[in-house]
Amino acid sequence: EVDVVVDRLRTFLREHKRVVCHVPLLPEPGPLVFPLVFRSLKRIQGESEARLWLHEGQVRIEGNQRQVDYAEELLHRLLYVDFCSVTLKLDRCLVREVIGKGGQQIKAIKGDRGRDVTVDIDGSDRGSASCTTCCIAGERSACTAVLNELVRYVRSFTVSEIP
C-alpha cells in the first residue's frame, strides 16, 4: 500500500511541477503579427489553462507539463498553420481608392472578417516612387479572402496613361 501511495504522490508532483517554455515568434515579426498573436493568447490561455505572455519577441508559457504542452501545440498551430501574412506592392495612385473616404472602402473589402485580419498600407515607402507596400495578415482563410477581394477591386480600375 505504501508503494502505491508513493507512486501516486510522485505522479502528482511530476504532473503539477511548474514548467516554463519559450516559443519564438516568426523571424523579423512585423507590426501586424503582435496584435493578432496577442488576441489569440487569451483564447489559448483559456483552453490550455497555462499562463502566456509576450516577452522579448517570444511567447512565454508557464504551467504544469500538460498545460504547457497543450498551449505550445495551440500556439504552433496558430503561428505556422492558421496564420498567413502577404505583402504586396500597390501603385500609389490606387492607395486613396483602396482606402476610401474615412477608410470605408478598406472596411468593405475586409467585410465581416475585420477581427481576423489586419490590412496595413504604408504610405511612407520611399523605396519606389510609384509603389507603396500593402501588408495583409491574419487567419489564413480571412487573409486569402481579403487578398482576393483586394485584387478583384484593384482590377476594376483601368490604366489610362502610364507616367
Short mmCIF file of the C-alpha atoms (twelve columns), coordinates in Angstrom:
data_MODEL
# 
_entry.id   MODEL 
# 
loop_
_atom_site.group_PDB 
_atom_site.id 
_atom_site.type_symbol 
_atom_site.label_atom_id 
_atom_site.label_alt_id 
_atom_site.label_comp_id 
_atom_site.label_asym_id 
_atom_site.label_seq_id 
_atom_site.Cartn_x 
_atom_site.Cartn_y 
_atom_site.Cartn_z 
_atom_site.pdbx_PDB_model_num 
ATOM 1   C CA . GLU A 1   0.000   0.000  0.000   1 
ATOM 2   C CA . VAL A 2   2.793   2.412  0.824   1 
ATOM 3   C CA . ASP A 3   4.416   1.873  -2.595  1 
ATOM 4   C CA . VAL A 4   1.130   2.682  -4.365  1 
ATOM 5   C CA . VAL A 5   0.730   5.896  -2.351  1 
ATOM 6   C CA . VAL A 6   4.354   6.900  -3.049  1 
ATOM 7   C CA . ASP A 7   3.910   6.241  -6.794  1 
ATOM 8   C CA . ARG A 8   0.725   8.316  -6.856  1 
ATOM 9   C CA . LEU A 9   2.453   11.114 -4.984  1 
ATOM 10  C CA . ARG A 10  5.383   11.081 -7.420  1 
ATOM 11  C CA . THR A 11  2.988   11.150 -10.390 1 
ATOM 12  C CA . PHE A 12  1.048   14.020 -8.823  1 
ATOM 13  C CA . LEU A 13  4.235   16.024 -8.185  1 
ATOM 14  C CA . ARG A 14  5.519   15.337 -11.704 1 
ATOM 15  C CA . GLU A 15  2.236   16.473 -13.264 1 
ATOM 16  C CA . HIS A 16  1.990   19.625 -11.139 1 
ATOM 17  C CA . LYS A 17  5.621   20.714 -11.371 1 
ATOM 18  C CA . ARG A 18  5.955   24.242 -12.789 1 
ATOM 19  C CA . VAL A 19  7.344   24.269 -16.322 1 
ATOM 20  C CA . VAL A 20  8.387   27.315 -18.378 1 
ATOM 21  C CA . CYS A 21  8.687   27.249 -22.150 1 
ATOM 22  C CA . HIS A 22  9.662   29.979 -24.639 1 
ATOM 23  C CA . VAL A 23  8.277   29.889 -28.195 1 
ATOM 24  C CA . PRO A 24  9.980   32.311 -30.610 1 
ATOM 25  C CA . LEU A 25  7.725   34.302 -32.890 1 
ATOM 26  C CA . LEU A 26  8.245   34.414 -36.635 1 
ATOM 27  C CA . PRO A 27  11.633  35.848 -37.694 1 
ATOM 28  C CA . GLU A 28  11.510  39.623 -38.017 1 
ATOM 29  C CA . PRO A 29  7.908   39.896 -36.765 1 
ATOM 30  C CA . GLY A 30  6.144   42.828 -38.345 1 
ATOM 31  C CA . PRO A 31  3.805   45.220 -36.578 1 
ATOM 32  C CA . LEU A 32  0.803   43.199 -37.787 1 
ATOM 33  C CA . VAL A 33  1.878   39.971 -36.091 1 
ATOM 34  C CA . PHE A 34  1.850   41.110 -32.465 1 
ATOM 35  C CA . PRO A 35  -1.795  42.263 -32.190 1 
ATOM 36  C CA . LEU A 36  -3.039  39.068 -33.826 1 
ATOM 37  C CA . VAL A 37  -0.925  36.850 -31.582 1 
ATOM 38  C CA . PHE A 38  -1.829  38.905 -28.512 1 
ATOM 39  C CA . ARG A 39  -5.571  38.484 -29.205 1 
ATOM 40  C CA . SER A 40  -5.078  34.758 -29.591 1 
ATOM 41  C CA . LEU A 41  -3.056  34.389 -26.393 1 
ATOM 42  C CA . LYS A 42  -6.181  34.859 -24.261 1 
ATOM 43  C CA . ARG A 43  -8.007  32.155 -26.191 1 
ATOM 44  C CA . ILE A 44  -5.057  29.761 -25.919 1 
ATOM 45  C CA . GLN A 45  -4.637  30.613 -22.246 1 
ATOM 46  C CA . GLY A 46  -8.289  29.785 -21.593 1 
ATOM 47  C CA . GLU A 47  -8.138  26.489 -23.482 1 
ATOM 48  C CA . SER A 48  -4.841  25.262 -22.039 1 
ATOM 49  C CA . GLU A 49  -5.105  26.782 -18.537 1 
ATOM 50  C CA . ALA A 50  -1.428  27.833 -18.828 1 
ATOM 51  C CA . ARG A 51  -0.177  31.421 -18.418 1 
ATOM 52  C CA . LEU A 52  1.040   33.035 -21.637 1 
ATOM 53  C CA . TRP A 53  2.605   36.422 -22.309 1 
ATOM 54  C CA . LEU A 54  4.854   38.164 -24.814 1 
ATOM 55  C CA . HIS A 55  8.435   38.543 -23.632 1 
ATOM 56  C CA . GLU A 56  11.279  39.903 -25.807 1 
ATOM 57  C CA . GLY A 57  9.914   38.652 -29.149 1 
ATOM 58  C CA . GLN A 58  8.889   35.306 -27.692 1 
ATOM 59  C CA . VAL A 59  5.796   33.875 -26.100 1 
ATOM 60  C CA . ARG A 60  6.495   32.660 -22.577 1 
ATOM 61  C CA . ILE A 61  4.314   29.743 -21.451 1 
ATOM 62  C CA . GLU A 62  4.125   28.735 -17.795 1 
ATOM 63  C CA . GLY A 63  2.149   25.973 -16.091 1 
ATOM 64  C CA . ASN A 64  2.335   22.258 -15.431 1 
ATOM 65  C CA . GLN A 65  3.679   19.957 -18.140 1 
ATOM 66  C CA . ARG A 66  0.259   19.072 -19.577 1 
ATOM 67  C CA . GLN A 67  -0.805  22.737 -19.750 1 
ATOM 68  C CA . VAL A 68  2.473   23.877 -21.319 1 
ATOM 69  C CA . ASP A 69  2.473   21.095 -23.920 1 
ATOM 70  C CA . TYR A 70  -1.103  21.841 -24.954 1 
ATOM 71  C CA . ALA A 71  -0.539  25.632 -25.065 1 
ATOM 72  C CA . GLU A 72  2.627   25.137 -27.128 1 
ATOM 73  C CA . GLU A 73  0.725   22.928 -29.579 1 
ATOM 74  C CA . LEU A 74  -2.050  25.529 -29.953 1 
ATOM 75  C CA . LEU A 75  0.487   28.349 -30.392 1 
ATOM 76  C CA . HIS A 76  2.429   26.439 -33.063 1 
ATOM 77  C CA . ARG A 77  -0.818  25.726 -34.887 1 
ATOM 78  C CA . LEU A 78  -1.686  29.437 -34.750 1 
ATOM 79  C CA . LEU A 79  1.731   30.649 -35.944 1 
ATOM 80  C CA . TYR A 80  2.594   28.052 -38.557 1 
ATOM 81  C CA . VAL A 81  -0.712  26.611 -39.805 1 
ATOM 82  C CA . ASP A 82  -3.566  29.069 -39.240 1 
ATOM 83  C CA . PHE A 83  -1.624  32.333 -39.679 1 
ATOM 84  C CA . CYS A 84  -0.960  33.957 -43.045 1 
ATOM 85  C CA . SER A 85  0.916   37.099 -43.997 1 
ATOM 86  C CA . VAL A 86  1.036   38.570 -47.504 1 
ATOM 87  C CA . THR A 87  2.970   41.631 -48.627 1 
ATOM 88  C CA . LEU A 88  2.322   43.199 -51.997 1 
ATOM 89  C CA . LYS A 89  3.194   46.371 -53.858 1 
ATOM 90  C CA . LEU A 90  0.350   48.713 -54.680 1 
ATOM 91  C CA . ASP A 91  0.512   51.609 -57.125 1 
ATOM 92  C CA . ARG A 92  0.429   54.913 -55.240 1 
ATOM 93  C CA . CYS A 93  -2.380  56.151 -57.497 1 
ATOM 94  C CA . LEU A 94  -4.642  53.393 -56.182 1 
ATOM 95  C CA . VAL A 95  -3.920  53.856 -52.465 1 
ATOM 96  C CA . ARG A 96  -6.548  56.564 -51.987 1 
ATOM 97  C CA . GLU A 97  -9.089  54.489 -53.915 1 
ATOM 98  C CA . VAL A 98  -8.349  51.301 -51.968 1 
ATOM 99  C CA . ILE A 99  -8.596  53.022 -48.572 1 
ATOM 100 C CA . GLY A 100 -11.593 55.177 -49.497 1 
ATOM 101 C CA . LYS A 101 -13.026 58.172 -47.690 1 
ATOM 102 C CA . GLY A 102 -12.667 57.620 -43.962 1 
ATOM 103 C CA . GLY A 103 -11.438 54.070 -44.607 1 
ATOM 104 C CA . GLN A 104 -14.847 52.965 -45.901 1 
ATOM 105 C CA . GLN A 105 -13.540 51.057 -48.911 1 
ATOM 106 C CA . ILE A 106 -10.903 49.061 -46.995 1 
ATOM 107 C CA . LYS A 107 -13.558 48.247 -44.358 1 
ATOM 108 C CA . ALA A 108 -15.833 46.999 -47.132 1 
ATOM 109 C CA . ILE A 109 -13.003 44.874 -48.547 1 
ATOM 110 C CA . LYS A 110 -12.340 43.396 -45.109 1 
ATOM 111 C CA . GLY A 111 -16.075 42.796 -44.705 1 
ATOM 112 C CA . ASP A 112 -17.130 40.813 -41.661 1 
ATOM 113 C CA . ARG A 113 -13.594 39.416 -41.314 1 
ATOM 114 C CA . GLY A 114 -12.402 42.601 -39.585 1 
ATOM 115 C CA . ARG A 115 -11.332 40.909 -36.363 1 
ATOM 116 C CA . ASP A 116 -9.500  38.058 -38.095 1 
ATOM 117 C CA . VAL A 117 -7.376  40.095 -40.484 1 
ATOM 118 C CA . THR A 118 -5.300  43.283 -40.466 1 
ATOM 119 C CA . VAL A 119 -4.532  45.370 -43.541 1 
ATOM 120 C CA . ASP A 120 -1.740  47.939 -43.353 1 
ATOM 121 C CA . ILE A 121 -0.939  50.237 -46.257 1 
ATOM 122 C CA . ASP A 122 2.373   52.011 -45.732 1 
ATOM 123 C CA . GLY A 123 2.347   55.392 -47.419 1 
ATOM 124 C CA . SER A 124 5.936   56.111 -46.402 1 
ATOM 125 C CA . ASP A 125 7.590   53.510 -48.665 1 
ATOM 126 C CA . ARG A 126 10.438  55.511 -50.183 1 
ATOM 127 C CA . GLY A 127 11.999  52.537 -51.982 1 
ATOM 128 C CA . SER A 128 9.849   53.117 -55.024 1 
ATOM 129 C CA . ALA A 129 8.399   56.371 -56.265 1 
ATOM 130 C CA . SER A 130 5.391   54.678 -57.858 1 
ATOM 131 C CA . CYS A 131 4.552   51.889 -55.375 1 
ATOM 132 C CA . THR A 132 3.691   51.504 -51.724 1 
ATOM 133 C CA . THR A 133 3.612   48.400 -49.556 1 
ATOM 134 C CA . CYS A 134 0.350   46.722 -48.547 1 
ATOM 135 C CA . CYS A 135 0.502   44.021 -45.857 1 
ATOM 136 C CA . ILE A 136 -2.378  41.649 -45.113 1 
ATOM 137 C CA . ALA A 137 -2.067  39.393 -42.074 1 
ATOM 138 C CA . GLY A 138 -4.374  37.186 -40.084 1 
ATOM 139 C CA . GLU A 139 -6.185  33.896 -40.091 1 
ATOM 140 C CA . ARG A 140 -5.361  32.073 -43.329 1 
ATOM 141 C CA . SER A 141 -8.909  31.876 -44.724 1 
ATOM 142 C CA . ALA A 142 -9.709  35.513 -43.857 1 
ATOM 143 C CA . CYS A 143 -6.371  36.701 -45.265 1 
ATOM 144 C CA . THR A 144 -6.943  34.837 -48.539 1 
ATOM 145 C CA . ALA A 145 -10.487 36.184 -48.839 1 
ATOM 146 C CA . VAL A 146 -9.332  39.790 -48.244 1 
ATOM 147 C CA . LEU A 147 -6.472  39.366 -50.733 1 
ATOM 148 C CA . ASN A 148 -8.877  38.049 -53.389 1 
ATOM 149 C CA . GLU A 149 -11.317 40.892 -52.713 1 
ATOM 150 C CA . LEU A 150 -8.497  43.480 -52.895 1 
ATOM 151 C CA . VAL A 151 -7.208  42.064 -56.187 1 
ATOM 152 C CA . ARG A 152 -10.751 41.984 -57.605 1 
ATOM 153 C CA . TYR A 153 -11.272 45.630 -56.573 1 
ATOM 154 C CA . VAL A 154 -7.925  46.820 -57.990 1 
ATOM 155 C CA . ARG A 155 -8.563  45.005 -61.302 1 
ATOM 156 C CA . SER A 156 -11.733 47.069 -61.752 1 
ATOM 157 C CA . PHE A 157 -9.570  50.134 -62.473 1 
ATOM 158 C CA . THR A 158 -8.230  50.826 -65.954 1 
ATOM 159 C CA . VAL A 159 -4.904  52.439 -66.715 1 
ATOM 160 C CA . SER A 160 -5.400  55.471 -68.920 1 
ATOM 161 C CA . GLU A 161 -1.830  56.703 -69.081 1 
ATOM 162 C CA . ILE A 162 1.468   55.390 -67.765 1 
ATOM 163 C CA . PRO A 163 3.673   58.243 -66.498 1 
# 
